[in-house]
CSV table of N, CA and C in Angstrom, one decimal:
chain,number,residue,atom,x,y,z
A,1,ASN,N,-4.2,-5.4,-15.6
A,1,ASN,CA,-2.8,-6.1,-15.2
A,1,ASN,C,-2.8,-7.1,-14.0
A,2,GLY,N,-3.3,-6.6,-13.0
A,2,GLY,CA,-3.4,-7.3,-12.0
A,2,GLY,C,-3.1,-6.4,-10.6
A,3,TYR,N,-2.9,-6.9,-9.5
A,3,TYR,CA,-3.0,-6.1,-8.2
A,3,TYR,C,-2.1,-7.0,-7.3
A,4,LYS,N,-1.6,-6.2,-6.3
A,4,LYS,CA,-0.9,-7.0,-5.0
A,4,LYS,C,-1.9,-6.6,-3.9
A,5,VAL,N,-2.0,-7.4,-2.7
A,5,VAL,CA,-2.7,-7.4,-1.7
A,5,VAL,C,-2.0,-7.8,-0.7
A,6,TYR,N,-1.9,-7.0,0.5
A,6,TYR,CA,-0.9,-7.2,1.6
A,6,TYR,C,-1.7,-7.4,2.8
A,7,GLY,N,-1.3,-8.3,3.7
A,7,GLY,CA,-2.0,-8.6,4.7
A,7,GLY,C,-1.6,-7.6,6.0
A,8,ALA,N,-2.0,-8.0,7.1
A,8,ALA,CA,-2.0,-7.1,8.4
A,8,ALA,C,-0.2,-7.3,8.7
A,9,ASP,N,0.4,-8.4,8.2
A,9,ASP,CA,1.8,-8.4,8.6
A,9,ASP,C,2.4,-7.8,7.8
A,10,GLY,N,2.0,-6.9,6.6
A,10,GLY,CA,2.8,-6.3,5.5
A,10,GLY,C,3.3,-7.3,4.4
A,11,CYS,N,3.1,-8.4,4.5
A,11,CYS,CA,3.4,-9.3,3.3
A,11,CYS,C,2.3,-9.5,2.4
A,12,GLN,N,2.7,-9.8,1.3
A,12,GLN,CA,1.6,-10.3,0.2
A,12,GLN,C,0.8,-11.5,0.8
A,13,ILE,N,-0.4,-11.4,0.5
A,13,ILE,CA,-1.4,-12.6,0.8
A,13,ILE,C,-1.0,-13.8,0.2
A,14,GLY,N,-1.1,-15.0,1.0
A,14,GLY,CA,-1.0,-16.3,0.5
A,14,GLY,C,-2.1,-16.8,-0.5
A,15,PRO,N,-1.9,-18.0,-1.1
A,15,PRO,CA,-2.9,-18.3,-2.3
A,15,PRO,C,-4.3,-18.6,-1.6
A,16,GLU,N,-4.4,-19.0,-0.3
A,16,GLU,CA,-5.6,-19.2,0.1
A,16,GLU,C,-6.3,-17.8,0.3
A,17,THR,N,-5.9,-16.9,0.9
A,17,THR,CA,-6.4,-15.8,1.0
A,17,THR,C,-6.8,-14.9,-0.2
A,18,ALA,N,-5.7,-15.0,-1.4
A,18,ALA,CA,-6.0,-14.6,-2.4
A,18,ALA,C,-7.1,-15.2,-3.3
A,19,ASP,N,-7.4,-16.6,-3.0
A,19,ASP,CA,-8.5,-17.2,-3.7
A,19,ASP,C,-9.8,-16.6,-2.9
A,20,ALA,N,-9.9,-16.5,-1.8
A,20,ALA,CA,-11.2,-15.9,-1.1
A,20,ALA,C,-11.3,-14.3,-1.7
A,21,VAL,N,-10.4,-13.5,-1.9
A,21,VAL,CA,-10.6,-12.2,-2.4
A,21,VAL,C,-11.0,-12.3,-3.7
A,22,LEU,N,-10.5,-13.3,-4.6
A,22,LEU,CA,-11.1,-13.4,-6.1
A,22,LEU,C,-12.4,-13.8,-6.0
A,23,ALA,N,-12.7,-14.7,-5.1
A,23,ALA,CA,-14.2,-15.2,-5.0
A,23,ALA,C,-15.1,-14.1,-4.8
A,24,ILE,N,-14.7,-13.0,-4.1
A,24,ILE,CA,-15.8,-12.0,-3.8
A,24,ILE,C,-15.7,-11.1,-5.2
A,25,ILE,N,-14.5,-10.8,-5.6
A,25,ILE,CA,-14.3,-10.2,-7.0
A,25,ILE,C,-15.3,-10.7,-7.9
A,26,GLU,N,-15.3,-11.9,-8.2
A,26,GLU,CA,-16.2,-12.5,-9.3
A,26,GLU,C,-17.6,-12.5,-9.0
A,27,THR,N,-17.8,-12.2,-7.9
A,27,THR,CA,-19.5,-12.0,-7.6
A,27,THR,C,-19.8,-10.7,-8.1
A,28,LEU,N,-19.0,-9.7,-8.4
A,28,LEU,CA,-19.3,-8.4,-8.5
A,28,LEU,C,-19.6,-8.1,-10.3
A,29,ASP,N,-20.7,-7.5,-10.5
A,29,ASP,CA,-20.9,-7.0,-12.0
A,29,ASP,C,-19.9,-5.8,-12.1
A,30,TYR,N,-18.9,-5.9,-13.2
A,30,TYR,CA,-18.2,-4.9,-13.2
A,30,TYR,C,-18.7,-3.4,-13.8
A,31,PHE,N,-20.0,-3.4,-14.1
A,31,PHE,CA,-20.4,-2.2,-14.6
A,31,PHE,C,-21.4,-1.8,-13.6
A,32,THR,N,-21.9,-2.6,-12.8
A,32,THR,CA,-22.9,-1.9,-11.7
A,32,THR,C,-22.6,-2.3,-10.4
A,33,GLY,N,-21.7,-3.3,-10.3
A,33,GLY,CA,-21.4,-3.8,-8.8
A,33,GLY,C,-20.6,-2.8,-8.1
A,34,PRO,N,-19.4,-2.2,-8.5
A,34,PRO,CA,-18.5,-1.4,-7.8
A,34,PRO,C,-19.5,-0.1,-7.3
A,35,LYS,N,-19.0,0.3,-6.0
A,35,LYS,CA,-19.8,1.8,-5.6
A,35,LYS,C,-18.8,2.8,-5.9
A,36,TYR,N,-18.9,3.9,-6.6
A,36,TYR,CA,-17.8,4.9,-6.6
A,36,TYR,C,-18.5,6.1,-5.7
A,37,MET,N,-17.4,6.8,-5.2
A,37,MET,CA,-17.6,8.2,-4.2
A,37,MET,C,-16.5,9.2,-4.6
A,38,ASP,N,-16.8,10.4,-4.6
A,38,ASP,CA,-16.0,11.4,-4.8
A,38,ASP,C,-14.9,11.4,-3.4
A,39,PHE,N,-13.6,11.7,-3.8
A,39,PHE,CA,-12.6,11.7,-2.7
A,39,PHE,C,-13.0,12.4,-1.8
A,40,ASP,N,-13.5,13.7,-1.8
A,40,ASP,CA,-13.7,14.3,-0.6
A,40,ASP,C,-15.0,13.8,0.4
A,41,GLU,N,-15.7,13.4,-0.4
A,41,GLU,CA,-16.8,12.7,0.1
A,41,GLU,C,-16.5,11.6,0.9
A,42,ALA,N,-15.5,10.7,0.3
A,42,ALA,CA,-15.1,9.6,0.9
A,42,ALA,C,-14.3,9.6,2.2
A,43,LYS,N,-13.6,10.9,2.2
A,43,LYS,CA,-12.8,11.3,3.4
A,43,LYS,C,-13.8,11.5,4.6
A,44,ARG,N,-14.8,12.6,4.3
A,44,ARG,CA,-15.7,12.7,5.4
A,44,ARG,C,-16.5,11.7,5.7
A,45,ALA,N,-16.6,10.6,4.9
A,45,ALA,CA,-17.4,9.5,5.4
A,45,ALA,C,-16.6,8.3,6.2
A,46,GLY,N,-15.3,8.8,6.2
A,46,GLY,CA,-14.2,7.9,6.9
A,46,GLY,C,-13.8,6.5,6.1
A,47,LYS,N,-13.8,6.8,4.8
A,47,LYS,CA,-13.7,5.7,3.9
A,47,LYS,C,-12.2,5.9,3.5
A,48,ILE,N,-11.6,6.9,3.6
A,48,ILE,CA,-10.3,7.3,3.1
A,48,ILE,C,-9.6,8.0,4.5
A,49,ILE,N,-8.6,7.4,4.8
A,49,ILE,CA,-7.8,7.9,6.1
A,49,ILE,C,-6.3,8.1,5.6
A,50,GLU,N,-5.9,9.3,5.8
A,50,GLU,CA,-4.5,9.6,5.4
A,50,GLU,C,-3.7,9.4,6.4
A,51,ILE,N,-2.4,8.9,5.9
A,51,ILE,CA,-1.7,8.4,6.9
A,51,ILE,C,-0.8,9.6,7.4
A,52,PRO,N,-0.8,9.7,8.7
A,52,PRO,CA,-0.1,11.1,9.3
A,52,PRO,C,1.5,11.1,9.0
A,53,ASP,N,2.0,12.4,9.0
A,53,ASP,CA,3.3,12.5,9.0
A,53,ASP,C,4.4,11.7,9.9
A,54,SER,N,3.8,11.5,11.1
A,54,SER,CA,4.5,10.7,12.1
A,54,SER,C,4.7,9.1,11.7
A,55,CYS,N,3.7,8.7,10.9
A,55,CYS,CA,3.8,7.3,10.6
A,55,CYS,C,4.7,7.3,9.4
A,56,LEU,N,4.9,8.1,8.4
A,56,LEU,CA,5.8,8.1,7.4
A,56,LEU,C,7.2,8.4,7.9
A,57,GLU,N,7.4,9.3,8.9
A,57,GLU,CA,8.7,9.5,9.6
A,57,GLU,C,9.2,8.3,10.3
A,58,ALA,N,8.3,7.6,10.9
A,58,ALA,CA,8.7,6.3,11.6
A,58,ALA,C,9.1,5.3,10.8
A,59,PHE,N,8.3,5.2,9.5
A,59,PHE,CA,8.9,4.3,8.6
A,59,PHE,C,10.3,4.6,7.9
A,60,VAL,N,10.6,5.7,7.6
A,60,VAL,CA,11.7,6.2,6.9
A,60,VAL,C,12.8,5.8,8.2
A,61,ASP,N,12.7,6.0,9.2
A,61,ASP,CA,13.5,5.8,10.4
A,61,ASP,C,14.0,4.4,10.7
A,62,ALA,N,12.8,3.5,10.3
A,62,ALA,CA,12.9,2.1,10.4
A,62,ALA,C,13.6,1.6,9.2
A,63,VAL,N,13.5,2.1,8.0
A,63,VAL,CA,14.3,1.9,7.1
A,63,VAL,C,15.9,2.3,7.1
A,64,TYR,N,16.1,3.5,7.6
A,64,TYR,CA,17.3,3.9,7.7
A,64,TYR,C,18.2,3.0,8.6
A,65,ALA,N,17.2,2.5,9.7
A,65,ALA,CA,18.0,1.6,10.8
A,65,ALA,C,18.6,0.1,10.2
A,66,GLN,N,17.9,-0.2,9.0
A,66,GLN,CA,18.3,-1.1,8.3
A,66,GLN,C,19.5,-1.2,7.5
A,67,ARG,N,20.2,0.2,7.3
A,67,ARG,CA,21.2,0.3,6.4
A,67,ARG,C,22.6,-0.5,7.0
A,68,VAL,N,23.1,-1.0,5.9
A,68,VAL,CA,24.5,-1.6,6.4
A,68,VAL,C,25.6,-0.8,6.3
A,69,GLY,N,26.5,-0.7,7.2
A,69,GLY,CA,27.6,0.3,7.2
A,69,GLY,C,27.0,1.7,7.8
A,70,GLY,N,25.8,1.8,8.3
A,70,GLY,CA,25.6,2.9,8.9
A,70,GLY,C,25.3,4.1,7.8
A,71,GLY,N,25.3,3.7,6.6
A,71,GLY,CA,24.8,4.8,5.4
A,71,GLY,C,25.9,5.3,5.1
A,72,GLU,N,27.2,4.7,5.3
A,72,GLU,CA,28.4,5.2,4.7
A,72,GLU,C,28.6,5.0,3.5
A,73,GLY,N,28.8,6.3,2.6
A,73,GLY,CA,29.2,6.3,1.2
A,73,GLY,C,27.7,6.6,0.5
A,74,ILE,N,26.7,6.8,1.3
A,74,ILE,CA,25.5,7.3,0.8
A,74,ILE,C,25.4,8.4,-0.2
A,75,GLU,N,26.3,9.4,0.1
A,75,GLU,CA,26.4,10.5,-0.7
A,75,GLU,C,26.6,10.3,-2.2
A,76,ASP,N,27.4,9.2,-2.4
A,76,ASP,CA,27.7,8.9,-3.8
A,76,ASP,C,26.6,8.1,-4.5
A,77,LEU,N,25.4,7.7,-3.7
A,77,LEU,CA,24.4,7.0,-4.4
A,77,LEU,C,23.6,7.8,-5.3
A,78,LYS,N,23.3,7.2,-6.6
A,78,LYS,CA,22.5,7.9,-7.7
A,78,LYS,C,21.2,7.0,-7.8
A,79,LEU,N,20.0,7.7,-7.7
A,79,LEU,CA,19.1,7.1,-7.5
A,79,LEU,C,17.9,7.8,-8.6
A,80,VAL,N,17.4,7.1,-9.4
A,80,VAL,CA,16.3,7.4,-10.3
A,80,VAL,C,14.9,6.7,-10.1
A,81,TYR,N,13.7,7.4,-9.9
A,81,TYR,CA,12.5,6.9,-9.6
A,81,TYR,C,11.6,7.1,-11.0
A,82,THR,N,11.0,6.2,-11.5
A,82,THR,CA,10.1,6.5,-12.7
A,82,THR,C,8.8,5.6,-12.5
A,83,PRO,N,7.8,6.5,-12.3
A,83,PRO,CA,6.5,6.1,-11.9
A,83,PRO,C,6.0,5.2,-13.1
């Protein structure tokens, strides 16, 4: 399907950076190029770092701070999430 890549600023990368990423991807042999690792092994090796709850809480607080009207009427909001 495709993918989205975000830069350090939190925005999607631009065409120049996307071209550089694609150039690297195109050098890989899809069957032998990518390296795979067990999740727990990758965590121990420092390849996977879980985001601490404090980071999530700070993000949610920042989102709430952007609410228009201070969140008035939020109790009537209906939301459905489908992955």
